[in-house]
Amino acid sequence: MSNIVELYDAGHGEDTLGKCSPDRRLLEYKKARELVRDIVAKRRAMGYDARILVPEETDVPLKERCRRVNEVCRKVGKNNVIMVSVHCNAAGADGKWKSAGGWCVYTSPGQTKADVLATHIWNAANVHLKPYIDRFPILKAEGAYDGKQVPIRADWSDGDPDYEARFAVLTGTQCPAVLTESLFQDNRADVDFLLSKVGHNAIVDLHVAGVESYIKSLK
């Protein structure tokens, strides 16, 4: 069995304003914590050392999140830790419905082990989000998404599918760290999928399978 410690971070907190769908059916902090809870439960059931980084409901500062990750790195070695931060995306901050949609994954700039982890999770998304992928063109034709949207988003400019950004939890942590944006909280169709049992399970399973594939690749 792997000696990798898997840390799962749930985005934002209940005290962070605006991180929700326009109709407030989906609260990002709540959905992210539900996803992380179920990802960790499945990984633990598979025999892995999976941990919830932020058990609090409140929005733990980014600096503290990084400190927690790096403390585990200090104890077991940074090569024996990975971190996955789970979020929902948004196309705007005006509280209105948008036409952007899709799933994607971020790493910090440059080529690191995080890029490998991100690719494994991205590949898993293409498998486990099949119900979403299959339905996407139909919903797009109905106007749920604008013409530029795709179900699995990617930036191939550096040869792999992850987007790159200087998010604090990616640049301030010592281990391979990725951030997933699990659909858009300000798109009606994406919110409907996220709040469905099929959608929730698909998001959970793509993380579980992606990390499993990455861990096995290390052997």
Tab-separated table of C-alpha atoms in Angstrom:
chain	number	residue	atom	x	y	z
A	1	MET	CA	0.000	0.000	0.000
A	2	SER	CA	1.153	3.536	-0.736
A	3	ASN	CA	2.809	5.638	1.974
A	4	ILE	CA	1.477	8.836	0.389
A	5	VAL	CA	-0.562	11.118	2.656
A	6	GLU	CA	-3.474	12.534	0.642
A	7	LEU	CA	-4.756	15.933	1.797
A	8	TYR	CA	-8.084	17.185	0.483
A	9	ASP	CA	-8.934	20.864	0.781
A	10	ALA	CA	-12.493	22.197	0.477
A	11	GLY	CA	-12.732	25.647	-1.046
A	12	HIS	CA	-13.877	28.720	0.902
A	13	GLY	CA	-16.135	28.762	3.984
A	14	GLU	CA	-19.648	29.598	5.126
A	15	ASP	CA	-18.585	33.136	6.042
A	16	THR	CA	-17.304	33.951	2.520
A	17	LEU	CA	-19.901	36.041	0.693
A	18	GLY	CA	-20.939	35.458	-2.921
A	19	LYS	CA	-19.651	31.901	-3.374
A	20	CYS	CA	-22.993	30.403	-4.344
A	21	SER	CA	-25.432	29.958	-7.211
A	22	PRO	CA	-27.634	32.998	-7.947
A	23	ASP	CA	-30.643	31.165	-6.471
A	24	ARG	CA	-28.546	29.953	-3.488
A	25	ARG	CA	-29.448	26.319	-4.166
A	26	LEU	CA	-25.728	25.576	-4.299
A	27	LEU	CA	-23.364	26.977	-1.677
A	28	GLU	CA	-19.780	26.386	-2.768
A	29	TYR	CA	-18.374	25.852	0.718
A	30	LYS	CA	-21.068	23.259	1.473
A	31	LYS	CA	-20.802	21.393	-1.832
A	32	ALA	CA	-16.993	21.375	-1.678
A	33	ARG	CA	-17.091	19.928	1.839
A	34	GLU	CA	-19.616	17.282	0.812
A	35	LEU	CA	-17.405	16.287	-2.108
A	36	VAL	CA	-14.247	16.177	0.024
A	37	ARG	CA	-16.004	14.191	2.741
A	38	ASP	CA	-17.040	11.513	0.251
A	39	ILE	CA	-13.689	11.497	-1.608
A	40	VAL	CA	-11.821	10.981	1.648
A	41	ALA	CA	-14.248	8.286	2.801
A	42	LYS	CA	-13.746	6.334	-0.432
A	43	ARG	CA	-9.964	6.700	-0.357
A	44	ARG	CA	-9.844	5.549	3.268
A	45	ALA	CA	-12.058	2.575	2.429
A	46	MET	CA	-9.487	1.679	-0.232
A	47	GLY	CA	-6.794	1.644	2.458
A	48	TYR	CA	-5.134	5.020	1.858
A	49	ASP	CA	-4.134	7.717	4.335
A	50	ALA	CA	-6.593	10.366	3.142
A	51	ARG	CA	-7.269	13.404	5.309
A	52	ILE	CA	-9.549	16.430	5.304
A	53	LEU	CA	-7.357	19.522	5.428
A	54	VAL	CA	-10.069	21.939	6.566
A	55	PRO	CA	-12.699	20.327	8.818
A	56	GLU	CA	-13.978	23.762	9.798
A	57	GLU	CA	-17.070	25.247	8.166
A	58	THR	CA	-15.566	28.726	8.338
A	59	ASP	CA	-13.141	30.048	5.738
A	60	VAL	CA	-9.696	29.096	7.021
A	61	PRO	CA	-7.106	31.625	5.712
A	62	LEU	CA	-4.975	30.485	2.773
A	63	LYS	CA	-1.797	30.982	4.781
A	64	GLU	CA	-3.095	28.583	7.434
A	65	ARG	CA	-4.130	26.031	4.817
A	66	CYS	CA	-0.614	26.106	3.378
A	67	ARG	CA	0.880	25.838	6.868
A	68	ARG	CA	-1.159	22.694	7.540
A	69	VAL	CA	-0.025	21.095	4.297
A	70	ASN	CA	3.615	21.992	4.883
A	71	GLU	CA	3.474	20.692	8.448
A	72	VAL	CA	2.519	17.273	7.096
A	73	CYS	CA	5.309	17.610	4.514
A	74	ARG	CA	7.758	18.348	7.334
A	75	LYS	CA	6.668	15.249	9.243
A	76	VAL	CA	6.568	12.663	6.442
A	77	GLY	CA	8.556	14.318	3.635
A	78	LYS	CA	7.180	16.460	0.807
A	79	ASN	CA	7.587	13.602	-1.672
A	80	ASN	CA	5.146	11.570	0.438
A	81	VAL	CA	2.292	14.091	0.349
A	82	ILE	CA	-0.174	15.317	-2.261
A	83	MET	CA	-2.864	17.992	-1.911
A	84	VAL	CA	-6.080	18.347	-3.900
A	85	SER	CA	-8.182	21.484	-3.432
A	86	VAL	CA	-11.813	21.067	-4.524
A	87	HIS	CA	-13.802	24.091	-5.730
A	88	CYS	CA	-16.698	25.109	-7.980
A	89	ASN	CA	-15.979	27.656	-10.700
A	90	ALA	CA	-17.777	30.931	-11.459
A	91	ALA	CA	-17.893	33.129	-14.552
A	92	GLY	CA	-18.788	36.317	-12.698
A	93	ALA	CA	-19.342	37.954	-9.327
A	94	ASP	CA	-22.572	39.829	-10.028
A	95	GLY	CA	-24.961	37.174	-8.759
A	96	LYS	CA	-26.412	36.475	-12.214
A	97	TRP	CA	-26.631	33.282	-14.255
A	98	LYS	CA	-23.898	32.818	-16.874
A	99	SER	CA	-23.349	30.673	-19.960
A	100	ALA	CA	-19.894	29.319	-19.055
A	101	GLY	CA	-19.584	25.698	-18.013
A	102	GLY	CA	-17.223	22.755	-17.716
A	103	TRP	CA	-14.679	21.053	-15.477
A	104	CYS	CA	-10.947	21.819	-15.247
A	105	VAL	CA	-7.845	21.442	-13.093
A	106	TYR	CA	-5.115	23.923	-12.131
A	107	THR	CA	-1.459	23.648	-11.145
A	108	SER	CA	1.179	26.242	-10.321
A	109	PRO	CA	3.269	27.589	-13.255
A	110	GLY	CA	6.056	25.405	-14.601
A	111	GLN	CA	6.520	21.668	-14.932
A	112	THR	CA	6.324	19.837	-11.603
A	113	LYS	CA	4.979	16.568	-10.213
A	114	ALA	CA	1.680	18.412	-9.788
A	115	ASP	CA	1.301	18.421	-13.576
A	116	VAL	CA	1.440	14.628	-13.571
A	117	LEU	CA	-1.158	14.420	-10.794
A	118	ALA	CA	-3.371	16.900	-12.669
A	119	THR	CA	-3.177	14.873	-15.878
A	120	HIS	CA	-4.246	11.699	-14.101
A	121	ILE	CA	-7.241	13.505	-12.593
A	122	TRP	CA	-8.061	15.139	-15.945
A	123	ASN	CA	-8.015	11.736	-17.650
A	124	ALA	CA	-10.320	10.360	-14.960
A	125	ALA	CA	-12.693	13.291	-15.478
A	126	ASN	CA	-13.087	12.293	-19.123
A	127	VAL	CA	-14.259	8.866	-17.974
A	128	HIS	CA	-16.347	9.588	-14.893
A	129	LEU	CA	-18.054	12.720	-16.183
A	130	LYS	CA	-19.480	10.835	-19.160
A	131	PRO	CA	-23.130	11.585	-18.201
A	132	TYR	CA	-22.252	15.286	-18.168
A	133	ILE	CA	-20.168	15.085	-21.356
A	134	ASP	CA	-22.910	13.224	-23.247
A	135	ARG	CA	-25.587	15.712	-22.221
A	136	PHE	CA	-23.453	18.815	-22.818
A	137	PRO	CA	-24.058	19.269	-26.592
A	138	ILE	CA	-27.799	18.860	-26.113
A	139	LEU	CA	-27.897	21.515	-23.406
A	140	LYS	CA	-25.582	23.693	-25.447
A	141	ALA	CA	-28.004	23.547	-28.375
A	142	GLU	CA	-30.764	24.571	-25.977
A	143	GLY	CA	-28.759	27.638	-24.922
A	144	ALA	CA	-27.436	26.507	-21.539
A	145	TYR	CA	-23.857	27.145	-22.700
A	146	ASP	CA	-22.403	29.609	-25.179
A	147	GLY	CA	-20.580	28.492	-28.306
A	148	LYS	CA	-17.085	28.488	-26.779
A	149	GLN	CA	-17.871	26.079	-23.967
A	150	VAL	CA	-16.691	22.467	-23.693
A	151	PRO	CA	-17.465	19.945	-20.933
A	152	ILE	CA	-13.824	19.218	-20.046
A	153	ARG	CA	-11.732	22.367	-20.278
A	154	ALA	CA	-7.989	22.257	-20.993
A	155	ASP	CA	-4.981	24.457	-21.708
A	156	TRP	CA	-2.579	22.520	-23.922
A	157	SER	CA	-0.125	25.410	-24.414
A	158	ASP	CA	2.578	23.664	-22.385
A	159	GLY	CA	1.802	20.137	-23.539
A	160	ASP	CA	-0.552	19.029	-20.764
A	161	PRO	CA	-4.225	19.768	-20.001
A	162	ASP	CA	-4.019	21.694	-16.746
A	163	TYR	CA	-4.390	25.438	-16.444
A	164	GLU	CA	-1.648	27.268	-14.554
A	165	ALA	CA	-2.220	29.925	-11.898
A	166	ARG	CA	-0.479	31.327	-8.847
A	167	PHE	CA	-3.188	30.296	-6.413
A	168	ALA	CA	-1.817	30.388	-2.872
A	169	VAL	CA	-2.617	26.745	-2.109
A	170	LEU	CA	-0.622	25.745	-5.200
A	171	THR	CA	2.398	28.040	-4.862
A	172	GLY	CA	2.603	28.061	-1.060
A	173	THR	CA	2.676	24.298	-0.543
A	174	GLN	CA	5.764	22.102	-0.788
A	175	CYS	CA	4.146	18.947	-2.169
A	176	PRO	CA	2.453	18.272	-5.519
A	177	ALA	CA	-0.776	20.274	-5.305
A	178	VAL	CA	-3.678	20.748	-7.707
A	179	LEU	CA	-6.955	22.664	-7.625
A	180	THR	CA	-10.045	21.355	-9.387
A	181	GLU	CA	-12.936	23.521	-10.544
A	182	SER	CA	-15.911	21.179	-10.570
A	183	LEU	CA	-18.301	22.939	-12.940
A	184	PHE	CA	-19.793	26.427	-12.621
A	185	GLN	CA	-21.912	27.531	-9.703
A	186	ASP	CA	-23.425	30.328	-11.809
A	187	ASN	CA	-24.624	28.106	-14.675
A	188	ARG	CA	-28.103	26.599	-14.204
A	189	ALA	CA	-27.324	23.341	-16.017
A	190	ASP	CA	-24.063	22.831	-14.115
A	191	VAL	CA	-25.785	23.512	-10.796
A	192	ASP	CA	-28.528	21.001	-11.629
A	193	PHE	CA	-25.875	18.364	-12.372
A	194	LEU	CA	-23.835	19.143	-9.247
A	195	LEU	CA	-26.902	18.879	-7.032
A	196	SER	CA	-27.986	15.561	-8.545
A	197	LYS	CA	-26.880	12.240	-7.082
A	198	VAL	CA	-25.364	11.238	-10.437
A	199	GLY	CA	-23.424	14.504	-10.657
A	200	HIS	CA	-22.169	14.419	-7.103
A	201	ASN	CA	-20.981	10.841	-7.432
A	202	ALA	CA	-19.304	11.571	-10.774
A	203	ILE	CA	-17.263	14.408	-9.271
A	204	VAL	CA	-16.305	12.270	-6.283
A	205	ASP	CA	-15.346	9.296	-8.448
A	206	LEU	CA	-13.189	11.272	-10.873
A	207	HIS	CA	-11.081	12.515	-7.947
A	208	VAL	CA	-10.871	9.056	-6.402
A	209	ALA	CA	-9.919	7.408	-9.694
A	210	GLY	CA	-7.505	10.153	-10.737
A	211	VAL	CA	-5.558	10.025	-7.504
A	212	GLU	CA	-5.581	6.224	-7.569
A	213	SER	CA	-4.097	6.279	-11.083
A	214	TYR	CA	-1.429	8.754	-10.008
A	215	ILE	CA	-0.463	6.731	-6.918
A	216	LYS	CA	-0.148	3.568	-8.985
A	217	SER	CA	2.067	5.406	-11.495
A	218	LEU	CA	4.598	6.056	-8.728
A	219	LYS	CA	5.337	2.355	-8.203
